[in-house]
């Protein structure tokens, strides 16, 4: 056993994971497809320590407690079971981006934790095994394990993991995240998934996913932003339609969210190729070619209510790094 540090990037889904077929195993109601975000990182150090009475976890400078700690400890239990060890762990994790704003911090968190914890325990998993393990911590985390653009599919525990579709070098697609709020969302995506089946639109969205998935995948393979962007917008709007019509209803948008969406559509009419997607939060992910990223960023920064813009190209997979957080 040794002290180990890993890095992972969050990912942005073009076809969303919303609703679970199995809540305990994080088996999704539908396949999803995403891109890792190079500009945003989570770094996590893990060490199993003989004699430590309980897992100790800090995120940033904050010690985790309650449900958040229990979720990490349950994940460490999975790793302990694989390694056949009983020692509790010291875990420190740092994000270089704000958590809880729909920037998918649980994805990079559980991807980095899965890699750091398995290696710290002396367990070497291949990419498939690591993606499966990360999925059990947080569904979307399985997509942060492979590099670049990845597809998460499979209906059983053994077959549900993410695989690379194309590497990050394939297409320098940019995601400009218009940050419109830093507040922690009222309902986490973890709790939101359970509400999906209460929406009359959930089944309709699921029926549309296979067709949109083909379009997103072809769009990526052909580097066709129109094809990718149109399909990604359709699924993001369908997911938010499901959220809004769940009981109770989930409304993640703020007035400024809608203002960004309509600005984007106006820019498109002027000839600037930019498309949007949104996670379980009010921030808008704006997708464009690398050559247009500076112009899209400039325009976003000029919109009233946009607090910041994060600009990211495609990122690598979960990886080990030198140096530790403690
Ligand atoms: C809206 O992966 O956070 O970002 O599996 O319960 O941890 P759990 O949920 P999580 O859900 C992410 C939902 C989403 C869409 C997506 O990233 O596909």
Short mmCIF file of C-alpha atoms and ligand atoms in Angstrom, two decimals:
data_model
loop_
_atom_site.label_atom_id
_atom_site.label_comp_id
_atom_site.label_asym_id
_atom_site.label_seq_id
_atom_site.Cartn_x
_atom_site.Cartn_y
_atom_site.Cartn_z
CA UNK A 1 0.00 0.00 0.00
CA UNK A 2 1.27 3.45 -0.86
CA UNK A 3 0.23 7.06 -1.09
CA UNK A 4 -1.14 7.68 -4.59
CA UNK A 5 -2.40 10.74 -6.47
CA UNK A 6 -4.59 10.84 -9.56
CA UNK A 7 -6.10 13.54 -11.74
CA UNK A 8 -9.35 13.47 -13.70
CA UNK A 9 -11.32 15.96 -15.77
CA UNK A 10 -15.07 16.40 -15.56
CA UNK A 11 -17.02 15.70 -18.74
CA UNK A 12 -19.85 17.37 -20.59
CA UNK A 13 -22.51 15.05 -22.01
CA UNK A 14 -23.97 15.66 -25.48
CA UNK A 15 -26.46 12.84 -24.87
CA UNK A 16 -27.42 12.98 -21.21
CA UNK A 17 -27.68 10.40 -18.47
CA UNK A 18 -30.97 11.18 -16.76
CA UNK A 19 -32.89 8.47 -14.93
CA UNK A 20 -31.64 5.12 -13.65
CA UNK A 21 -32.60 1.57 -14.49
CA UNK A 22 -30.95 0.47 -11.21
CA UNK A 23 -30.32 2.99 -8.48
CA UNK A 24 -27.96 0.86 -6.39
CA UNK A 25 -25.72 -0.08 -9.32
CA UNK A 26 -26.02 3.27 -11.15
CA UNK A 27 -27.24 1.57 -14.30
CA UNK A 28 -28.59 4.32 -16.55
CA UNK A 29 -32.00 4.45 -18.21
CA UNK A 30 -30.22 5.30 -21.50
CA UNK A 31 -26.75 5.38 -23.08
CA UNK A 32 -24.87 8.70 -22.96
CA UNK A 33 -21.97 10.30 -24.80
CA UNK A 34 -19.60 12.99 -23.55
CA UNK A 35 -16.32 14.88 -23.89
CA UNK A 36 -13.79 15.35 -21.08
CA UNK A 37 -12.93 18.96 -20.25
CA UNK A 38 -9.17 19.57 -20.24
CA UNK A 39 -9.34 22.97 -18.54
CA UNK A 40 -11.08 21.68 -15.40
CA UNK A 41 -9.37 19.23 -13.08
CA UNK A 42 -9.82 17.30 -9.87
CA UNK A 43 -6.71 16.02 -8.12
CA UNK A 44 -7.05 13.40 -5.40
CA UNK A 45 -4.54 11.78 -3.04
CA UNK A 46 -5.37 8.55 -1.18
CA UNK A 47 -3.45 6.66 1.48
CA UNK A 48 -4.70 3.66 3.46
CA UNK A 49 -3.37 3.99 6.98
CA UNK A 50 -3.11 1.17 9.54
CA UNK A 51 -4.71 2.22 12.82
CA UNK A 52 -6.86 5.01 11.38
CA UNK A 53 -10.30 4.56 13.03
CA UNK A 54 -12.39 5.92 10.12
CA UNK A 55 -11.99 7.34 6.61
CA UNK A 56 -10.98 11.01 6.70
CA UNK A 57 -11.84 12.98 3.55
CA UNK A 58 -11.25 16.62 2.74
CA UNK A 59 -12.38 18.47 -0.38
CA UNK A 60 -10.52 21.72 -0.77
CA UNK A 61 -10.05 22.81 2.84
CA UNK A 62 -13.37 21.38 3.98
CA UNK A 63 -13.62 18.04 5.83
CA UNK A 64 -16.50 15.96 4.45
CA UNK A 65 -19.22 14.78 6.85
CA UNK A 66 -22.67 13.19 6.71
CA UNK A 67 -24.01 11.86 3.41
CA UNK A 68 -21.12 13.16 1.31
CA UNK A 69 -18.59 11.34 3.52
CA UNK A 70 -20.74 8.19 3.54
CA UNK A 71 -20.78 8.17 -0.26
CA UNK A 72 -16.96 8.33 -0.44
CA UNK A 73 -16.56 5.76 2.35
CA UNK A 74 -18.91 3.38 0.50
CA UNK A 75 -16.69 3.76 -2.57
CA UNK A 76 -13.57 3.08 -0.52
CA UNK A 77 -15.36 -0.05 0.82
CA UNK A 78 -15.63 -1.29 -2.79
CA UNK A 79 -11.88 -0.79 -3.22
CA UNK A 80 -11.10 -2.45 0.17
CA UNK A 81 -13.23 -5.44 -0.86
CA UNK A 82 -11.30 -5.75 -4.16
CA UNK A 83 -7.94 -5.50 -2.40
CA UNK A 84 -8.89 -7.65 0.59
CA UNK A 85 -7.78 -4.98 3.07
CA UNK A 86 -9.48 -3.36 6.05
CA UNK A 87 -7.46 -0.18 6.59
CA UNK A 88 -9.29 3.15 6.55
CA UNK A 89 -8.03 5.87 4.25
CA UNK A 90 -6.96 9.47 4.33
CA UNK A 91 -8.25 11.25 1.21
CA UNK A 92 -7.65 14.80 0.06
CA UNK A 93 -9.20 16.21 -3.10
CA UNK A 94 -9.06 19.57 -4.83
CA UNK A 95 -11.09 20.98 -7.73
CA UNK A 96 -9.87 23.96 -9.72
CA UNK A 97 -13.48 24.84 -10.58
CA UNK A 98 -16.63 25.58 -8.52
CA UNK A 99 -18.59 22.48 -7.42
CA UNK A 100 -22.39 22.11 -7.37
CA UNK A 101 -23.04 24.43 -10.30
CA UNK A 102 -23.79 21.78 -12.91
CA UNK A 103 -20.09 21.46 -13.73
CA UNK A 104 -20.27 17.73 -12.99
CA UNK A 105 -17.78 17.68 -10.13
CA UNK A 106 -18.92 14.21 -8.99
CA UNK A 107 -17.70 12.84 -12.33
CA UNK A 108 -14.09 13.96 -12.00
CA UNK A 109 -14.20 13.31 -8.24
CA UNK A 110 -15.16 9.63 -8.49
CA UNK A 111 -12.94 9.03 -11.53
CA UNK A 112 -9.87 10.40 -9.72
CA UNK A 113 -10.84 8.68 -6.46
CA UNK A 114 -11.29 5.31 -8.18
CA UNK A 115 -7.85 5.44 -9.78
CA UNK A 116 -6.00 6.83 -6.75
CA UNK A 117 -7.70 4.48 -4.27
CA UNK A 118 -7.25 1.27 -6.29
CA UNK A 119 -3.57 1.96 -6.89
CA UNK A 120 -3.03 3.01 -3.27
CA UNK A 121 -4.51 -0.36 -2.29
CA UNK A 122 -2.29 -2.21 -4.79
CA UNK A 123 -5.11 -3.07 -7.22
CA UNK A 124 -4.46 -2.55 -10.95
CA UNK A 125 -7.64 -2.28 -12.99
CA UNK A 126 -7.74 -1.89 -16.75
CA UNK A 127 -9.72 1.02 -18.23
CA UNK A 128 -12.94 -1.00 -18.43
CA UNK A 129 -12.66 -2.13 -14.81
CA UNK A 130 -11.86 1.38 -13.65
CA UNK A 131 -14.78 2.85 -15.58
CA UNK A 132 -17.14 0.28 -14.04
CA UNK A 133 -15.86 1.04 -10.57
CA UNK A 134 -16.15 4.82 -11.08
CA UNK A 135 -19.74 4.30 -12.28
CA UNK A 136 -20.69 2.77 -8.93
CA UNK A 137 -19.53 5.97 -7.21
CA UNK A 138 -21.30 8.34 -9.60
CA UNK A 139 -22.73 7.33 -12.96
CA UNK A 140 -21.22 10.12 -15.03
CA UNK A 141 -17.78 9.40 -13.50
CA UNK A 142 -17.42 6.32 -15.72
CA UNK A 143 -17.19 8.68 -18.71
CA UNK A 144 -14.26 10.60 -17.19
CA UNK A 145 -12.06 7.48 -17.15
CA UNK A 146 -11.29 7.14 -20.90
CA UNK A 147 -9.62 10.09 -22.67
CA UNK A 148 -11.42 12.36 -25.11
CA UNK A 149 -14.95 11.55 -26.23
CA UNK A 150 -16.64 8.52 -24.62
CA UNK A 151 -19.77 6.48 -24.88
CA UNK A 152 -21.35 4.88 -21.80
CA UNK A 153 -23.60 1.96 -22.58
CA UNK A 154 -24.43 -1.54 -21.37
CA UNK A 155 -27.34 -2.80 -19.36
CA UNK A 156 -25.81 -4.99 -16.66
CA UNK A 157 -23.27 -4.32 -13.94
CA UNK A 158 -20.57 -6.23 -15.85
CA UNK A 159 -21.26 -4.55 -19.20
CA UNK A 160 -22.03 -0.97 -18.13
CA UNK A 161 -18.97 1.24 -18.61
CA UNK A 162 -17.64 3.97 -20.89
CA UNK A 163 -15.35 3.46 -23.87
CA UNK A 164 -13.47 5.97 -25.93
CA UNK A 165 -15.17 6.91 -29.22
CA UNK A 166 -12.32 9.14 -30.44
CA UNK A 167 -9.24 10.52 -28.66
CA UNK A 168 -8.99 14.20 -27.64
CA UNK A 169 -6.70 14.94 -30.61
CA UNK A 170 -9.46 13.95 -33.03
CA UNK A 171 -11.32 17.27 -32.76
CA UNK A 172 -10.46 20.47 -30.94
CA UNK A 173 -14.09 21.14 -30.03
CA UNK A 174 -14.48 23.83 -27.38
CA UNK A 175 -16.91 24.10 -24.50
CA UNK A 176 -17.31 27.66 -23.20
CA UNK A 177 -19.10 27.45 -19.90
CA UNK A 178 -21.09 30.59 -19.20
CA UNK A 179 -21.17 30.65 -15.39
CA UNK A 180 -24.33 32.46 -14.28
CA UNK A 181 -24.49 31.22 -10.69
CA UNK A 182 -22.06 29.88 -8.09
CA UNK A 183 -24.81 28.69 -5.77
CA UNK A 184 -25.08 25.05 -4.82
CA UNK A 185 -28.04 23.56 -6.64
CA UNK A 186 -31.15 22.92 -4.56
CA UNK A 187 -31.69 19.36 -5.82
CA UNK A 188 -28.62 17.29 -6.66
CA UNK A 189 -28.58 15.23 -9.85
CA UNK A 190 -28.31 12.20 -7.55
CA UNK A 191 -31.80 12.98 -6.14
CA UNK A 192 -33.06 14.26 -9.50
CA UNK A 193 -32.54 10.95 -11.32
CA UNK A 194 -35.18 9.29 -9.14
CA UNK A 195 -37.81 11.81 -10.28
CA UNK A 196 -37.34 11.22 -14.03
CA UNK A 197 -39.97 8.43 -14.26
CA UNK A 198 -42.61 10.75 -12.75
CA UNK A 199 -42.48 12.95 -15.87
CA UNK A 200 -44.93 12.14 -18.69
CA UNK A 201 -42.07 13.10 -21.07
CA UNK A 202 -39.48 10.63 -19.72
CA UNK A 203 -40.49 7.73 -22.00
CA UNK A 204 -40.72 10.08 -24.99
CA UNK A 205 -37.19 11.32 -24.37
CA UNK A 206 -35.87 7.75 -24.00
CA UNK A 207 -37.51 6.83 -27.31
CA UNK A 208 -35.70 9.71 -29.03
CA UNK A 209 -32.24 8.96 -27.55
CA UNK A 210 -31.08 6.21 -29.98
CA UNK A 211 -31.61 8.45 -33.02
CA UNK A 212 -29.95 11.46 -31.39
CA UNK A 213 -27.06 9.28 -30.24
CA UNK A 214 -26.35 8.23 -33.82
CA UNK A 215 -26.37 11.91 -34.86
CA UNK A 216 -24.04 12.98 -32.02
CA UNK A 217 -21.64 10.15 -32.73
CA UNK A 218 -21.60 10.80 -36.48
CA UNK A 219 -21.20 14.52 -35.79
CA UNK A 220 -18.13 13.84 -33.67
CA UNK A 221 -16.62 11.33 -36.07
CA UNK A 222 -17.11 13.71 -39.03
CA UNK A 223 -16.23 16.84 -36.98
CA UNK A 224 -19.62 18.18 -38.05
CA UNK A 225 -20.66 20.80 -35.49
CA UNK A 226 -24.09 21.39 -37.03
CA UNK A 227 -24.96 17.69 -36.70
CA UNK A 228 -23.52 17.34 -33.18
CA UNK A 229 -24.85 20.67 -31.93
CA UNK A 230 -28.40 20.23 -33.20
CA UNK A 231 -28.71 16.78 -31.62
CA UNK A 232 -27.03 17.84 -28.35
CA UNK A 233 -29.42 20.80 -27.99
CA UNK A 234 -32.40 18.55 -28.68
CA UNK A 235 -31.41 16.11 -25.92
CA UNK A 236 -30.52 18.82 -23.39
CA UNK A 237 -33.91 20.45 -23.95
CA UNK A 238 -35.65 17.07 -23.71
CA UNK A 239 -33.85 16.37 -20.39
CA UNK A 240 -34.81 19.76 -19.00
CA UNK A 241 -38.37 19.13 -20.24
CA UNK A 242 -38.35 15.92 -18.18
CA UNK A 243 -36.92 17.78 -15.18
CA UNK A 244 -39.48 20.59 -15.38
CA UNK A 245 -42.39 18.18 -15.71
CA UNK A 246 -41.30 15.79 -12.94
CA UNK A 247 -43.31 15.70 -9.73
CA UNK A 248 -42.06 17.57 -7.82
CA UNK A 249 -40.85 19.71 -10.69
CA UNK A 250 -37.17 20.62 -11.08
CA UNK A 251 -36.39 24.00 -12.58
CA UNK A 252 -32.63 24.53 -12.85
CA UNK A 253 -32.79 27.55 -15.16
CA UNK A 254 -32.47 31.17 -14.11
CA UNK A 255 -33.65 34.14 -16.19
CA UNK A 256 -30.05 34.68 -17.32
CA UNK A 257 -29.88 31.04 -18.52
CA UNK A 258 -32.67 31.78 -20.98
CA UNK A 259 -30.99 35.06 -21.95
CA UNK A 260 -27.81 33.15 -22.89
CA UNK A 261 -29.78 30.58 -24.89
CA UNK A 262 -31.55 33.24 -26.94
CA UNK A 263 -28.33 35.22 -27.47
CA UNK A 264 -26.71 32.05 -28.80
CA UNK A 265 -29.52 31.50 -31.27
CA UNK A 266 -29.28 35.13 -32.41
CA UNK A 267 -25.51 34.75 -32.96
CA UNK A 268 -26.20 31.63 -34.96
CA UNK A 269 -28.56 33.54 -37.23
CA UNK A 270 -25.68 35.97 -37.81
CA UNK A 271 -23.48 33.07 -38.92
CA UNK A 272 -21.51 32.20 -35.73
CA UNK A 273 -21.65 28.42 -35.28
CA UNK A 274 -22.33 27.84 -31.58
CA UNK A 275 -24.66 25.36 -29.86
CA UNK A 276 -25.61 24.76 -26.24
CA UNK A 277 -26.13 22.05 -23.68
CA UNK A 278 -26.94 22.26 -19.96
CA UNK A 279 -26.52 19.86 -17.04
CA UNK A 280 -28.50 19.89 -13.79
CA UNK A 281 -27.80 23.56 -13.19
CA UNK A 282 -28.25 27.05 -14.64
CA UNK A 283 -24.85 27.39 -16.36
CA UNK A 284 -24.77 27.13 -20.14
CA UNK A 285 -22.19 25.03 -21.99
CA UNK A 286 -21.56 26.63 -25.39
CA UNK A 287 -20.05 24.36 -28.04
CA UNK A 288 -18.02 25.77 -30.92
CA UNK A 289 -14.95 25.21 -33.11
CA UNK A 290 -11.59 26.20 -31.60
CA UNK A 291 -11.27 29.02 -34.16
CA UNK A 292 -14.48 30.65 -32.86
CA UNK A 293 -13.81 30.16 -29.13
CA UNK A 294 -12.31 33.60 -28.50
CA UNK A 295 -15.22 35.36 -30.25
CA UNK A 296 -17.85 33.30 -28.41
CA UNK A 297 -16.08 33.97 -25.11
CA UNK A 298 -15.95 37.73 -25.82
CA UNK A 299 -19.67 37.84 -26.62
CA UNK A 300 -20.60 35.77 -23.56
CA UNK A 301 -18.59 38.05 -21.28
CA UNK A 302 -20.54 41.03 -22.63
CA UNK A 303 -23.90 39.53 -21.61
CA UNK A 304 -25.39 40.96 -18.40
CA UNK A 305 -25.49 38.31 -15.67
CA UNK A 306 -22.65 36.15 -17.02
CA UNK A 307 -20.22 36.00 -14.08
CA UNK A 308 -17.39 34.11 -15.74
CA UNK A 309 -16.58 32.03 -18.79
CA UNK A 310 -14.50 28.83 -18.60
CA UNK A 311 -12.99 27.79 -21.93
CA UNK A 312 -12.07 24.14 -22.42
CA UNK A 313 -11.01 21.81 -25.19
CA UNK A 314 -11.17 17.99 -25.02
CA UNK A 315 -9.36 16.42 -22.06
CA UNK A 316 -7.43 13.27 -21.23
CA UNK A 317 -8.53 10.31 -19.16
CA UNK A 318 -8.05 9.59 -15.46
CA UNK A 319 -4.29 9.41 -14.85
CA UNK A 320 -1.71 9.05 -12.10
CA UNK A 321 0.49 12.05 -11.30
CA UNK A 322 3.63 12.71 -9.28
CA UNK A 323 3.34 14.73 -6.09
CA UNK A 324 0.71 14.47 -3.37
CA UNK A 325 -1.78 16.78 -1.64
CA UNK A 326 -0.55 15.74 1.84
C1 LIG B 1 -27.40 16.07 -15.66
O1 LIG B 1 -23.59 11.24 -12.55
O2 LIG B 1 -24.15 13.21 -11.09
O3 LIG B 1 -25.03 15.82 -15.46
O4 LIG B 1 -24.98 8.70 -10.83
O5 LIG B 1 -26.44 9.79 -9.15
O6 LIG B 1 -24.00 10.37 -9.24
P1 LIG B 1 -25.23 9.93 -10.02
O7 LIG B 1 -25.58 11.14 -11.03
P2 LIG B 1 -24.63 12.06 -11.90
O8 LIG B 1 -25.66 12.59 -13.01
C2 LIG B 1 -25.26 13.47 -14.03
C3 LIG B 1 -26.46 14.02 -14.71
C4 LIG B 1 -26.21 15.10 -15.73
C5 LIG B 1 -26.17 14.53 -17.14
C6 LIG B 1 -24.90 13.82 -17.56
O9 LIG B 1 -23.79 14.21 -17.13
O10 LIG B 1 -25.01 12.89 -18.37
#
